[in-house]
Each structure stands twice: as C-alpha cells, then as structure tokens.
PDB file of C-alpha atoms in Angstrom:
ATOM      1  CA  UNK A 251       0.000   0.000   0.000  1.00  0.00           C
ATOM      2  CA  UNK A 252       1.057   3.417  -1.021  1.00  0.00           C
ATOM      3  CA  UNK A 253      -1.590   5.545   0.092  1.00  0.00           C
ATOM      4  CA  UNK A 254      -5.119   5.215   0.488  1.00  0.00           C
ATOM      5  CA  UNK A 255      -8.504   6.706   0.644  1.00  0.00           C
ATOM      6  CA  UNK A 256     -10.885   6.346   3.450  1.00  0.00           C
ATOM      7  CA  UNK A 257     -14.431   6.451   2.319  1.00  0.00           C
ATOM      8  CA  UNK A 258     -16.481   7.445   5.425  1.00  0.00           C
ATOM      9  CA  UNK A 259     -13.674   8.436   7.901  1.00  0.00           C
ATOM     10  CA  UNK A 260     -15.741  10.590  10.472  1.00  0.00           C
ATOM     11  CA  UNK A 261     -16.626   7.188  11.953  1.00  0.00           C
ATOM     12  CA  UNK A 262     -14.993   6.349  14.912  1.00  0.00           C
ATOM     13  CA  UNK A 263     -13.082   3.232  13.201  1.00  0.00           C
ATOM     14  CA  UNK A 264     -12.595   5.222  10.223  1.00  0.00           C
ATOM     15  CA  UNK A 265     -10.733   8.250  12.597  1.00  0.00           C
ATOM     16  CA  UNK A 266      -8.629   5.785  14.461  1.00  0.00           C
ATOM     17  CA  UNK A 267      -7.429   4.054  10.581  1.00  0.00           C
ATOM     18  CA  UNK A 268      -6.726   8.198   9.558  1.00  0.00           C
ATOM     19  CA  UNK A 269      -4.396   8.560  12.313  1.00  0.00           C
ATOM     20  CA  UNK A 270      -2.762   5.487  11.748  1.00  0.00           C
ATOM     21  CA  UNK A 271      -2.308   5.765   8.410  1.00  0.00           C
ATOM     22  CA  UNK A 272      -1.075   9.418   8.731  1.00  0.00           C
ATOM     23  CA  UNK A 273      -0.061  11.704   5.386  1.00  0.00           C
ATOM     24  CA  UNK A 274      -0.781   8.210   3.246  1.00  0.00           C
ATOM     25  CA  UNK A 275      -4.579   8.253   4.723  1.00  0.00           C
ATOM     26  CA  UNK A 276      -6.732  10.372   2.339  1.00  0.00           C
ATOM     27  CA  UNK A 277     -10.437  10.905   4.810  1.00  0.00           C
ATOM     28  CA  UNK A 278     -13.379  12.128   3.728  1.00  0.00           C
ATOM     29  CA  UNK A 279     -16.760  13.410   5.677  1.00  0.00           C
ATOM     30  CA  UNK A 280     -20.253  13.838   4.347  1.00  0.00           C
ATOM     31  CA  UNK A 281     -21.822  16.388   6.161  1.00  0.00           C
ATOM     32  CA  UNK A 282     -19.670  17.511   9.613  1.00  0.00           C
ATOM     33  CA  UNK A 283     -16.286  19.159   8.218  1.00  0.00           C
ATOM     34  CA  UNK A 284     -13.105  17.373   9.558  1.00  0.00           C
ATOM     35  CA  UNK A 285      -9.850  18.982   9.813  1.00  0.00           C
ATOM     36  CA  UNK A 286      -7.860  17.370   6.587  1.00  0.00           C
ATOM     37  CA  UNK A 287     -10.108  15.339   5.635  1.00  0.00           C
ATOM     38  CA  UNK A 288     -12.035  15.742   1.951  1.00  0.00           C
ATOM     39  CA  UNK A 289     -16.224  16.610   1.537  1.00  0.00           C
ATOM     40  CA  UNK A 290     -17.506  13.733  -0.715  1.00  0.00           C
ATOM     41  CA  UNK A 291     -21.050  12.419  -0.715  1.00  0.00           C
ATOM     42  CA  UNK A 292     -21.427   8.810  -1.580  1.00  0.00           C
ATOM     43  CA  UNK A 293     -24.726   8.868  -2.405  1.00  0.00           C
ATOM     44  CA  UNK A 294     -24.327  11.281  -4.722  1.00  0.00           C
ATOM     45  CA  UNK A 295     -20.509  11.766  -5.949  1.00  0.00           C
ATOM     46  CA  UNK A 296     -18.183   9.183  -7.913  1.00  0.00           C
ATOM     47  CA  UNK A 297     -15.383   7.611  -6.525  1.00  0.00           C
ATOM     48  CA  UNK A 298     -13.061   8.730  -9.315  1.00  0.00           C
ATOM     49  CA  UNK A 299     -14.335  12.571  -8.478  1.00  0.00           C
ATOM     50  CA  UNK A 300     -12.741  11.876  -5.096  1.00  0.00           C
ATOM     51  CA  UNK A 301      -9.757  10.526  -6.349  1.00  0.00           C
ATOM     52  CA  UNK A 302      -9.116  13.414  -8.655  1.00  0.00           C
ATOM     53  CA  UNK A 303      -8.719  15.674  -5.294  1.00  0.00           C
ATOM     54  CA  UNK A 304      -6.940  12.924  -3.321  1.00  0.00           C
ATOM     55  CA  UNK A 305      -3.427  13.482  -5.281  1.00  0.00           C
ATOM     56  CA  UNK A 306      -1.463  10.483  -6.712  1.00  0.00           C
ATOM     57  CA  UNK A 307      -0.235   6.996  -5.604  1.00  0.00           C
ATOM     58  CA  UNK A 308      -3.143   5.786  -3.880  1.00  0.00           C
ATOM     59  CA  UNK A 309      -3.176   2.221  -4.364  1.00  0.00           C
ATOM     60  CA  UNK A 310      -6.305   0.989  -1.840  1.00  0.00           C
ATOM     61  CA  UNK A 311     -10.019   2.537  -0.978  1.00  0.00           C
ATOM     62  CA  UNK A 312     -11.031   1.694   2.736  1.00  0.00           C
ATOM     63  CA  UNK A 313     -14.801   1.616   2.527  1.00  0.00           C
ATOM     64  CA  UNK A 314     -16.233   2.147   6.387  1.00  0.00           C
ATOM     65  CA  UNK A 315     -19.135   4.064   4.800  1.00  0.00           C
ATOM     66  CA  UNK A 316     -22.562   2.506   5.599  1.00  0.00           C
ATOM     67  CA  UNK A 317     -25.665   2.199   7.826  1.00  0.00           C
ATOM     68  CA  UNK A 318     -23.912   0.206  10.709  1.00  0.00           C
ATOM     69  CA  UNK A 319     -27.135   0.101  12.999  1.00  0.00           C
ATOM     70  CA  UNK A 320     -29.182  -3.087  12.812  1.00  0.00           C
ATOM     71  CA  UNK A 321     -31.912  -2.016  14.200  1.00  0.00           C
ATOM     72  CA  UNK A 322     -32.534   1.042  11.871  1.00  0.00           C
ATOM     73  CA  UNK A 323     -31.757  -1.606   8.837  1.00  0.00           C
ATOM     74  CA  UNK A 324     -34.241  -3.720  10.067  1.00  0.00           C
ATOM     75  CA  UNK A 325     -36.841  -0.984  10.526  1.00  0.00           C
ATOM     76  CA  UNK A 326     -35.869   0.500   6.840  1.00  0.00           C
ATOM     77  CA  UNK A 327     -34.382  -2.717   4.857  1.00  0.00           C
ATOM     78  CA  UNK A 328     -35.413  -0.769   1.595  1.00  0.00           C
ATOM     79  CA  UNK A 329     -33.905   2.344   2.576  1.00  0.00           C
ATOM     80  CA  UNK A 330     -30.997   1.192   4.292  1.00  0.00           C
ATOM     81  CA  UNK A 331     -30.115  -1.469   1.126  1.00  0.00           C
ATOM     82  CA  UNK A 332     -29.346   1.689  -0.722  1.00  0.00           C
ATOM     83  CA  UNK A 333     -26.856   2.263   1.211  1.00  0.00           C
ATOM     84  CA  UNK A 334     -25.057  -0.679   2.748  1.00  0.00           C
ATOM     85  CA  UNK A 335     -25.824  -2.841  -0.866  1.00  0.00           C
ATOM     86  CA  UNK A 336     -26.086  -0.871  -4.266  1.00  0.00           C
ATOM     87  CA  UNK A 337     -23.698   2.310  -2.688  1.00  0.00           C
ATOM     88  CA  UNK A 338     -20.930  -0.218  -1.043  1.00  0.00           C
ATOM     89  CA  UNK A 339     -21.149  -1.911  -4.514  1.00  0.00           C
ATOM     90  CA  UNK A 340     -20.722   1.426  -6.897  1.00  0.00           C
ATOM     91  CA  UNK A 341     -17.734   2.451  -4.611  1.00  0.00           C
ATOM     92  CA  UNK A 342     -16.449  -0.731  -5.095  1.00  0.00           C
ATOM     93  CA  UNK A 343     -16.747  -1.223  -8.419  1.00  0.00           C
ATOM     94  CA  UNK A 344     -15.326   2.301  -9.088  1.00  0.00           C
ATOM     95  CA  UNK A 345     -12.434   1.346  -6.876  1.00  0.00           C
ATOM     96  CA  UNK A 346     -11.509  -1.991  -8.929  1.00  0.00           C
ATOM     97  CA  UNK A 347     -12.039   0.246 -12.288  1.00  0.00           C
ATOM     98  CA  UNK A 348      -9.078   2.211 -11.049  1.00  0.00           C
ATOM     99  CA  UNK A 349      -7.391  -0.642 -10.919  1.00  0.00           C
ATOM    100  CA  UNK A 350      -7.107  -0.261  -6.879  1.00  0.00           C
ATOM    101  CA  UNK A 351      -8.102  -2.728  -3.669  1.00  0.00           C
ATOM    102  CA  UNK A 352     -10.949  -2.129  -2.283  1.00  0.00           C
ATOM    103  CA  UNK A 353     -11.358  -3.029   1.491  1.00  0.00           C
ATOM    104  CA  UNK A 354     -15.026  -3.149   2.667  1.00  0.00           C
ATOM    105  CA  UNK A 355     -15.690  -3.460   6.161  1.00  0.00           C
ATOM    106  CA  UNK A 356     -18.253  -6.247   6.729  1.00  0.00           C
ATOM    107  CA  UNK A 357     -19.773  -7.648   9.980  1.00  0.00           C
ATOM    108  CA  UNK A 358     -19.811 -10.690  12.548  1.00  0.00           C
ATOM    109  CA  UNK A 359     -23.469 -10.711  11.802  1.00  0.00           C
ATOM    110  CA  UNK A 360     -23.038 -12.405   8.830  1.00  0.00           C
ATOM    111  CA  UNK A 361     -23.132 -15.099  10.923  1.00  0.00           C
ATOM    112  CA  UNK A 362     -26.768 -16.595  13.044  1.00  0.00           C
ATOM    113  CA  UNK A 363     -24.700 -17.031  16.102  1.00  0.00           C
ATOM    114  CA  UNK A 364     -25.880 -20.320  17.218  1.00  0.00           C
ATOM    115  CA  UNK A 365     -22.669 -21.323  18.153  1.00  0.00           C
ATOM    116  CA  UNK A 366     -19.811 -18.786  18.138  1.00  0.00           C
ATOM    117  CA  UNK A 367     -15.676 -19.228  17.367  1.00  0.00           C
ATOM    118  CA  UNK A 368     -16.798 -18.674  13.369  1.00  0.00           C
ATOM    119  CA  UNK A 369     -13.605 -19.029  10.905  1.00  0.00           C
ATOM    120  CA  UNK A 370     -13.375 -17.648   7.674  1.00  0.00           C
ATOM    121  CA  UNK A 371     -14.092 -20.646   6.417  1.00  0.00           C
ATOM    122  CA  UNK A 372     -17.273 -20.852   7.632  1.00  0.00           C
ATOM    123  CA  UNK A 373     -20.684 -20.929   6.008  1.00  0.00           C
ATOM    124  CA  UNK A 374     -22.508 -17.667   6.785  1.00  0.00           C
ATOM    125  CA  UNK A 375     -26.195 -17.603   7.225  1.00  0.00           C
ATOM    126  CA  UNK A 376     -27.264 -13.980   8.860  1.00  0.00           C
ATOM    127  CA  UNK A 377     -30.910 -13.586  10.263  1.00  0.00           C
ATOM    128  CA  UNK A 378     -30.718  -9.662  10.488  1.00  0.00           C
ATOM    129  CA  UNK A 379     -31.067  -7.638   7.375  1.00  0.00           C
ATOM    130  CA  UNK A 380     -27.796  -5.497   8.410  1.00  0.00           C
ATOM    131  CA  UNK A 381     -26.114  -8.728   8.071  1.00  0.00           C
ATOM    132  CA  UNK A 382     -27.987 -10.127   4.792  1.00  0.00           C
ATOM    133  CA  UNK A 383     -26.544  -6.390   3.574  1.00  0.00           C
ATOM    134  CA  UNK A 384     -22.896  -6.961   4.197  1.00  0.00           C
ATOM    135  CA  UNK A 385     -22.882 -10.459   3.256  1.00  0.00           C
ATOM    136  CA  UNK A 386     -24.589  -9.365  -0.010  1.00  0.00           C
ATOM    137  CA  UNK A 387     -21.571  -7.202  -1.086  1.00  0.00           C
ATOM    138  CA  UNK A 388     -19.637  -9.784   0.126  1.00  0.00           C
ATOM    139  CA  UNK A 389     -20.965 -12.119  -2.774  1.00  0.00           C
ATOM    140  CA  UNK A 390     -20.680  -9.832  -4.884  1.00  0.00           C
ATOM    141  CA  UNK A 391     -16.703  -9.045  -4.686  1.00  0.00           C
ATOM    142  CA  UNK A 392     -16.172 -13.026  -3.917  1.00  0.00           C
ATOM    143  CA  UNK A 393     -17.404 -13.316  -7.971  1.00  0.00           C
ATOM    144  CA  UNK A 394     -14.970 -10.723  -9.357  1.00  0.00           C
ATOM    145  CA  UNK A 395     -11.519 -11.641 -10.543  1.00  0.00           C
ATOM    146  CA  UNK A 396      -9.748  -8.523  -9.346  1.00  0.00           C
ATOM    147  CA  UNK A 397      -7.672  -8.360  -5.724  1.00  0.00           C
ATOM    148  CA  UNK A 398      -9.896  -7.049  -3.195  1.00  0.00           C
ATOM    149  CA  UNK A 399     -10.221  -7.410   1.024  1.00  0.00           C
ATOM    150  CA  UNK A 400     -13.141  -7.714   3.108  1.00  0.00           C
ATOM    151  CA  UNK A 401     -12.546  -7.438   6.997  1.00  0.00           C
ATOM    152  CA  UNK A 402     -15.563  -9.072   8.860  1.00  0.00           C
ATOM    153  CA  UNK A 403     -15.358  -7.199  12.509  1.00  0.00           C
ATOM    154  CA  UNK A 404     -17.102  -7.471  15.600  1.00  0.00           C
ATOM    155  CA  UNK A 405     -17.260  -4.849  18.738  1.00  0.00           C
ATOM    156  CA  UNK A 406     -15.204  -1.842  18.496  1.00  0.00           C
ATOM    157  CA  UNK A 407     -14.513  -0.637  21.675  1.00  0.00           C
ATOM    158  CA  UNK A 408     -12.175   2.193  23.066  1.00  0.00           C
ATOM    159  CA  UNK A 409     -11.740   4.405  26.272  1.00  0.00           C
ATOM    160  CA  UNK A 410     -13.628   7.592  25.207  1.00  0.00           C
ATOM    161  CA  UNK A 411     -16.343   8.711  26.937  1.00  0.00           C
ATOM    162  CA  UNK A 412     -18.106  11.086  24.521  1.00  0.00           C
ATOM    163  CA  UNK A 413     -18.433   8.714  21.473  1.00  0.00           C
ATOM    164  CA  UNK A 414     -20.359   4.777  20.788  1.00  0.00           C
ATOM    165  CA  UNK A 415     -18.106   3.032  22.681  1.00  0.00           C
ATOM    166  CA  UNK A 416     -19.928   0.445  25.102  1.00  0.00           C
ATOM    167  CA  UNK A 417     -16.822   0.948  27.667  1.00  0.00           C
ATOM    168  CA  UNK A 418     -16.953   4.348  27.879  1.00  0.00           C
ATOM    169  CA  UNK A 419     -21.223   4.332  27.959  1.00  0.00           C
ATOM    170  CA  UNK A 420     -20.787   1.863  30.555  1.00  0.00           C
ATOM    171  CA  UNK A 421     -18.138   4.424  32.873  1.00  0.00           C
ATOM    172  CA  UNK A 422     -20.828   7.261  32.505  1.00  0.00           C
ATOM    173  CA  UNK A 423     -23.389   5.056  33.505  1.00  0.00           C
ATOM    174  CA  UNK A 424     -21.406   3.631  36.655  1.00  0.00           C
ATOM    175  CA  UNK A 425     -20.527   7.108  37.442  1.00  0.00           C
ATOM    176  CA  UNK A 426     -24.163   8.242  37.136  1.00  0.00           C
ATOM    177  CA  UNK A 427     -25.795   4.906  39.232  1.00  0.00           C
ATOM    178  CA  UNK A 428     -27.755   3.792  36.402  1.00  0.00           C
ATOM    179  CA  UNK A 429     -29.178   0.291  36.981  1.00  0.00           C
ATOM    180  CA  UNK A 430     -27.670  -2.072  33.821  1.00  0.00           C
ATOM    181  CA  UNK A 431     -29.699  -4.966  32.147  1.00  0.00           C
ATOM    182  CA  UNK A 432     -27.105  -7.371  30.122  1.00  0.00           C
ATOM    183  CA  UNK A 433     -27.685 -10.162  27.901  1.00  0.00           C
ATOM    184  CA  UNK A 434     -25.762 -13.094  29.298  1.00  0.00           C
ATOM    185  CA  UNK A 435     -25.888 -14.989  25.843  1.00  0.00           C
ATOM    186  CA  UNK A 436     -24.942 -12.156  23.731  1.00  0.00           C
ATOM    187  CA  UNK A 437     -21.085 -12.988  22.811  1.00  0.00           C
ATOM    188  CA  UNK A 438     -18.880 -10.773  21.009  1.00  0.00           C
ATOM    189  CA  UNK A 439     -14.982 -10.231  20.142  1.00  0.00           C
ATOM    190  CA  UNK A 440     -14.615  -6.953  21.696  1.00  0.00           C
ATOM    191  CA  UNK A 441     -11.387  -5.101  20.451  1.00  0.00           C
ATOM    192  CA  UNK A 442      -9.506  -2.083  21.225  1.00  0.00           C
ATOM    193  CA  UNK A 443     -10.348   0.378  18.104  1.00  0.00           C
ATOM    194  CA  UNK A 444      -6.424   1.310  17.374  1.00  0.00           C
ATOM    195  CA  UNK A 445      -6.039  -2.465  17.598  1.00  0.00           C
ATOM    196  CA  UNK A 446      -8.137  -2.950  14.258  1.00  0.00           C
ATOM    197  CA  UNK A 447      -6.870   0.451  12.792  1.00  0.00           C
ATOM    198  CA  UNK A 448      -3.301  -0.901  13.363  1.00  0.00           C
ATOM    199  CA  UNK A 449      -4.209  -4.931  12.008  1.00  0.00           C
ATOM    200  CA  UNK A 450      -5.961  -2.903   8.612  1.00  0.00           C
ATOM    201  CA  UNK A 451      -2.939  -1.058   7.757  1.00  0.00           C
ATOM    202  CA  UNK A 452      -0.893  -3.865   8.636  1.00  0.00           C
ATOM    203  CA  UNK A 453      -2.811  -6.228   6.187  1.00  0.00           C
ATOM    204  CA  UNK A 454      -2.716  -3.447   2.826  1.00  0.00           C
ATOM    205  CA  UNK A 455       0.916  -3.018   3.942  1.00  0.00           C
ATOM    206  CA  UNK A 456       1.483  -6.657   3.167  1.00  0.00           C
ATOM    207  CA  UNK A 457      -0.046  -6.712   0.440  1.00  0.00           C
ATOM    208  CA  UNK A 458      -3.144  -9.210   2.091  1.00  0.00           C
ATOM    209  CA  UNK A 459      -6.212 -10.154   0.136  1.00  0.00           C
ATOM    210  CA  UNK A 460      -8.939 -12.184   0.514  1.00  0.00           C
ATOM    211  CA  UNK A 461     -11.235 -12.213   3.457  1.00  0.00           C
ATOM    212  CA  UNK A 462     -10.078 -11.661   7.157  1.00  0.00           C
ATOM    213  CA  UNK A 463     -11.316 -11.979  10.373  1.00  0.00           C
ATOM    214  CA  UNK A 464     -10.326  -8.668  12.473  1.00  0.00           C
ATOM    215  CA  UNK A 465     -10.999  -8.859  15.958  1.00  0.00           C
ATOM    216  CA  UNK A 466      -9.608  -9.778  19.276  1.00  0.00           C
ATOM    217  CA  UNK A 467      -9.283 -13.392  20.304  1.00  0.00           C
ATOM    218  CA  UNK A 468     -11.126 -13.212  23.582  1.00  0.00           C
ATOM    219  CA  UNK A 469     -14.913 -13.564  23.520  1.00  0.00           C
ATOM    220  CA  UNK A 470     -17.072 -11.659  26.237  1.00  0.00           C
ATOM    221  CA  UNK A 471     -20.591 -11.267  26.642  1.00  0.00           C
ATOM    222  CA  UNK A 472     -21.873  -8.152  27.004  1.00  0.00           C
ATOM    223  CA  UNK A 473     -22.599  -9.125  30.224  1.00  0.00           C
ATOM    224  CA  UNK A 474     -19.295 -10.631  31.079  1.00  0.00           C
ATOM    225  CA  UNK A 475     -17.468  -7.713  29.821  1.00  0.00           C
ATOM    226  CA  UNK A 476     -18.968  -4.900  32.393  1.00  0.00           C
ATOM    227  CA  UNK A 477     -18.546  -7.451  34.871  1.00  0.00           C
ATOM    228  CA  UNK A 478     -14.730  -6.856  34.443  1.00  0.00           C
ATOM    229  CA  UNK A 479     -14.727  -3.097  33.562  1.00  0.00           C
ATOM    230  CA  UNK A 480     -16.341  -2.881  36.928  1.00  0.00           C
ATOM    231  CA  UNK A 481     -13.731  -5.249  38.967  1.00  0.00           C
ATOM    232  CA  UNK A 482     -11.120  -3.072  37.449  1.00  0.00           C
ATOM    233  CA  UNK A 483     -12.417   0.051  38.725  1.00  0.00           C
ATOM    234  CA  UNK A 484     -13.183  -1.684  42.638  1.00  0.00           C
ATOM    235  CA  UNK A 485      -9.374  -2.036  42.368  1.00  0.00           C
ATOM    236  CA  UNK A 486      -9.087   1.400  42.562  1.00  0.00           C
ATOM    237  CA  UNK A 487     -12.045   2.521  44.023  1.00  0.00           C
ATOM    238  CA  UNK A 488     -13.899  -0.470  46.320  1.00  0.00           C
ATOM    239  CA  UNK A 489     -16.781   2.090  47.194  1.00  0.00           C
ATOM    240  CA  UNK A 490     -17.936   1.764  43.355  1.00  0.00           C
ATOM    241  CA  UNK A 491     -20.855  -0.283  42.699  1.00  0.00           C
ATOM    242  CA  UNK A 492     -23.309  -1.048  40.061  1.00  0.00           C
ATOM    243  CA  UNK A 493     -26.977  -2.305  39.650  1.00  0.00           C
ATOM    244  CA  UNK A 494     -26.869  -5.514  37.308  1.00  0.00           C
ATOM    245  CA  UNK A 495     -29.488  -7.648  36.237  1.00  0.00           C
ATOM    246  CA  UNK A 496     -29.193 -10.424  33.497  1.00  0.00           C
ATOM    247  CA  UNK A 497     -31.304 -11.017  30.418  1.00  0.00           C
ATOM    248  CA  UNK A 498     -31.099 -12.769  27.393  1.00  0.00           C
ATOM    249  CA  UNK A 499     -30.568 -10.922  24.040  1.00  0.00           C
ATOM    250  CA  UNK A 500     -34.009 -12.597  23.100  1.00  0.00           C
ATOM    251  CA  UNK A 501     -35.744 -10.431  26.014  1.00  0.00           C
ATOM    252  CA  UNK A 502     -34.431  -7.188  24.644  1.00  0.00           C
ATOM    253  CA  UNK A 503     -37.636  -6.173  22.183  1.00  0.00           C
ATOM    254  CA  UNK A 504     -35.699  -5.468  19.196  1.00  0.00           C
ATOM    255  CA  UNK A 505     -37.271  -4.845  15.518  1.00  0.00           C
ATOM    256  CA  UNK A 506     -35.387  -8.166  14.432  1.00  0.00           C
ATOM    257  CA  UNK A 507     -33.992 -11.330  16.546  1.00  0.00           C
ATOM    258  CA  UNK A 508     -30.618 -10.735  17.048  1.00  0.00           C
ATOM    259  CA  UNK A 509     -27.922 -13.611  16.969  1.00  0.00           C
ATOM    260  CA  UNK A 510     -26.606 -14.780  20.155  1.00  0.00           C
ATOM    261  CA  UNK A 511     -22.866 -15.885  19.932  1.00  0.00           C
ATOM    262  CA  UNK A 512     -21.243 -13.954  16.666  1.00  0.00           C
ATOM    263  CA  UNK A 513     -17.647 -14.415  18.307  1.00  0.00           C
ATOM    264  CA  UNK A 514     -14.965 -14.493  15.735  1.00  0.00           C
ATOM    265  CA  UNK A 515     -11.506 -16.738  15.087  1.00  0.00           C
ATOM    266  CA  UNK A 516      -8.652 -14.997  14.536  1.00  0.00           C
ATOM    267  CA  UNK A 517      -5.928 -17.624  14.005  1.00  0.00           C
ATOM    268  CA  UNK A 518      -5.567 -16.590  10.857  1.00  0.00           C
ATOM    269  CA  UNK A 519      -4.976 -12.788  11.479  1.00  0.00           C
ATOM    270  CA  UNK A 520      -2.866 -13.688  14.674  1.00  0.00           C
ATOM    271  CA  UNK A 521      -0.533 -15.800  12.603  1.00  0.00           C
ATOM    272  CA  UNK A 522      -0.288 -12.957  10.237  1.00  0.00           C
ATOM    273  CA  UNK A 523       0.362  -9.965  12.730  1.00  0.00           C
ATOM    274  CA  UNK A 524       3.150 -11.241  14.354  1.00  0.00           C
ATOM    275  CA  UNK A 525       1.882  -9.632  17.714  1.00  0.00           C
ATOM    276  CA  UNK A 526      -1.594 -10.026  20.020  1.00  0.00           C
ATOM    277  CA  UNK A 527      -4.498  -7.744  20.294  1.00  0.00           C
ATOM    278  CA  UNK A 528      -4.718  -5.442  23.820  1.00  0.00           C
ATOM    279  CA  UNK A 529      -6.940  -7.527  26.631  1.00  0.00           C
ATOM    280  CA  UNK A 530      -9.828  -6.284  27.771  1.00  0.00           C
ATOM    281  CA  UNK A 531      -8.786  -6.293  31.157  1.00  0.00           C
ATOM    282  CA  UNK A 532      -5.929  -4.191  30.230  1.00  0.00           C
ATOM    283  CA  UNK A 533      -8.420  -1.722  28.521  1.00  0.00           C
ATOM    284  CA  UNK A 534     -10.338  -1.912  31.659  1.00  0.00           C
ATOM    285  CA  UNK A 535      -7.480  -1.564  33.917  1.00  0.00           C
ATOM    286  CA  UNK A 536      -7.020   1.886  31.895  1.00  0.00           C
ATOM    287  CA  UNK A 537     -10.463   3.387  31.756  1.00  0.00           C
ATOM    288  CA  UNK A 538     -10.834   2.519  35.923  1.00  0.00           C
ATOM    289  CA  UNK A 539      -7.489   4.391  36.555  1.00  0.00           C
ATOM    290  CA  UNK A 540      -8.374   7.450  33.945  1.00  0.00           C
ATOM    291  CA  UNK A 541     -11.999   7.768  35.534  1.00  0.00           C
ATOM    292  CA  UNK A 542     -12.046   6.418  39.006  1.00  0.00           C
ATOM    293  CA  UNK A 543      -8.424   6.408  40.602  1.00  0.00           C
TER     294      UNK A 543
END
C-alpha cells in the first residue's frame, strides 16, 4: 500500500485508521467538516471525483461508509439497502475500475450465532437484514476476478467517553448509578479500536487479500465484559458499585432477533500480525485508573 482513501472516515473506526495511516490516509466526511479530511457524498458523488482531489499513488479505498445500525436496517431494509448494498457496490466497483483494492468493512453478523468461534471458512447464514446487507456485497466481490479485502469485525470498543463506545457508555453510567440490564448470551470479540486500525494497515501493507477476520481473540458477553470493567475500577475505588441484572438478548424487544454468539476466530490474522491484540482487562485496567483512581 502506497496511500489510500478512506471512504467514510468521520466514523470512529474510520478516525482511528486516519491517524494510523497518517499523510498516506486520504479521509473524507459527508456532512460535519473534519480537519484534513475531503467533503464527498457517496450517495451522490463518484469515486473517481474523489480521487481526482486525493493526489497520486493511492493504491487501496477503505470503505467504512454505511448504515452500521441493525436495528434502523431492520426498521428501513429498503432504505438502508441503498446504502449498505447498491452504494458499497458502486464504490467498489469504481475502486476496482481504477485498478485499486478495495477493502469493505463487513460484519460478525453475517453469521446466526448459534454457536460462536466462526472461521473464515465458515458458512454464513445472517438472520438480520444489516447482516444479509454486508454479506450481499460480500458475494458480490467473492465473484470478481480482481484483488480485493473484506474485513468481517465485531465490537469496536475504546476508552472515550463522549463517542459509541460500550466501555466508555458503561463508565458514565457507573458514574451516574444507572441500573444495567445485560444479555448473558450475547457474545462478542470486543477489540480495542487502534487495535483494528493498526491490524488494517498492517494487512494493505502486506499486500493481504482475501477475506479476514479482524478482531480480538477473547470472547465476552456483554454481560461478562462490564462485569470486568467494573472489577477493574473496585481495584481502585472499592466504594464503586453497580446495579446488574441479566437477560437474554431474546428479552431485549428489538425490531429483528438478534444472533446470540457472533464471536470471531482470529488464528488466521494472529498468525499474520506477528503480535496479540490489547486484553480487555488491560483496557479496563485503563479506563478505571483514567476515571475512578
């Protein structure tokens, strides 16, 4: 990789893979102006009308753009299929016109989560329409000849406070007393958000195709995981406590069942990396000495 464009960058992923990639990271924003980063509308602009501002030598297109919330693609499949489907596939498409990689940013909800630990290898079968959408454009670049890179991710998580991080939500909430209802069954690969920015530009470095599993290697449930944000921060402050009760994901009266174990394996990206994602608890650790030491 020489230098690359990041299609959708005010995300929070899509922030975290700008910094990383520094001056070779081209972002752009759609309506909220970013510092060095590009306007471009992908609903409306081409991809090559971006590239003609982004200067030469880029060589990959990081696509982070879409409707990410499954329950406002379940409650608008129509609307949110314009989006996640037939815009992911005109960027990509434009990308592998220019003759550059495409990496689309797919979901572990391909998956129906009836039993967790999912390879890449693994048959998908999503029962969500956000995950019908990614693996749709998933099909789609598996039938082309050209080189291309899907990364299939599940929780992004981080120590901010102020953006959709479920740590950070979680140390307002503690800090506030709000009572918590978790969903012992819903399992996830949780992993620190420079962690994945880090593993992406790692992968177009090395000139990676194909389709990869980015996540951590540990599996949490939701409920699981607060349960050790909030031991870390009793290590520091013992007074703290918290007002759990347990569910099941199934309780939780969503627009759409939601699957219950979508928990990732990363052998393949660990082999590749060389080095090992940041443990929760070590995440935790942080946030309960930032906030509550």
């Amino acid at each position: 990789m020489e230098r690359a464009v990041i299609v959708g960058a005010s995300g929070y992923l899509g922030r975290r893979l700008a910094h990383h990639l520094g001056d070779r990271g081209v972002g752009t924003y759609r309506s909220n102006p970013i510092e060095g980063f590009l306007p471009f509308d992908a609903d409306t602009e081409t991809l090559p009308a971006l590239l003609s501002r982004a200067g030469s030598g880029v060589t990959h297109v990081f696509v982070p753009y879409g409707a990410i919330d499954p329950e406002r693609c379940a409650r608008d499949p129509a609307g949110t299929m314009q989006t996640n489907v037939v815009g992911a596939v005109r960027l990509l498409k434009d990308a592998l016109d220019a003759g550059l990689t495409p990496v689309f940013f797919s979901t572990d909800y391909v998956f129906d989560g009836e039993r967790g630990g999912y390879a890449e290898t693994d048959c998908p079968h999503p029962i969500t329409s956000y995950g019908a959408q990614k693996l749709a454009v998933e099909a789609w670049l598996g039938a082309v000849s050209e080189p291309w890179m899907i990364a299939r991710m599940s929780k992004v998580v981080g120590p901010e406070t102020d953006i959709h991080s479920v740590l950070g939500q979680w140390v307002n909430d503690i800090k506030a007393g709000k009572p918590q209802r978790l969903a012992t069954d819903q399992v996830l690969s949780p992993a620190w958000v420079d962690d994945i920015a880090r593993a992406l530009v790692a992968l177009a470095d090395g000139g990676q195709t194909g389709l990869w599993h980015v996540a951590a290697p540990e599996a949490f449930s939701r409920h699981d995981l607060f349960l050790l944000l909030l031991e870390e921060i009793q290590k520091v402050a013992p007074s703290v406590q918290a007002e759990v009760a347990t569910c099941s994901i199934r309780d939780i009266p969503f627009a759409e069942p939601r699957p219950r174990n979508t928990s990732l394996n990363v052998d393949k990206l660990q082999d590749f990396l060389g080095w090992r994602f940041k443990p929760m608890r070590e995440l935790c650790a942080e946030l309960a000495r930032a906030h509550f030491a």
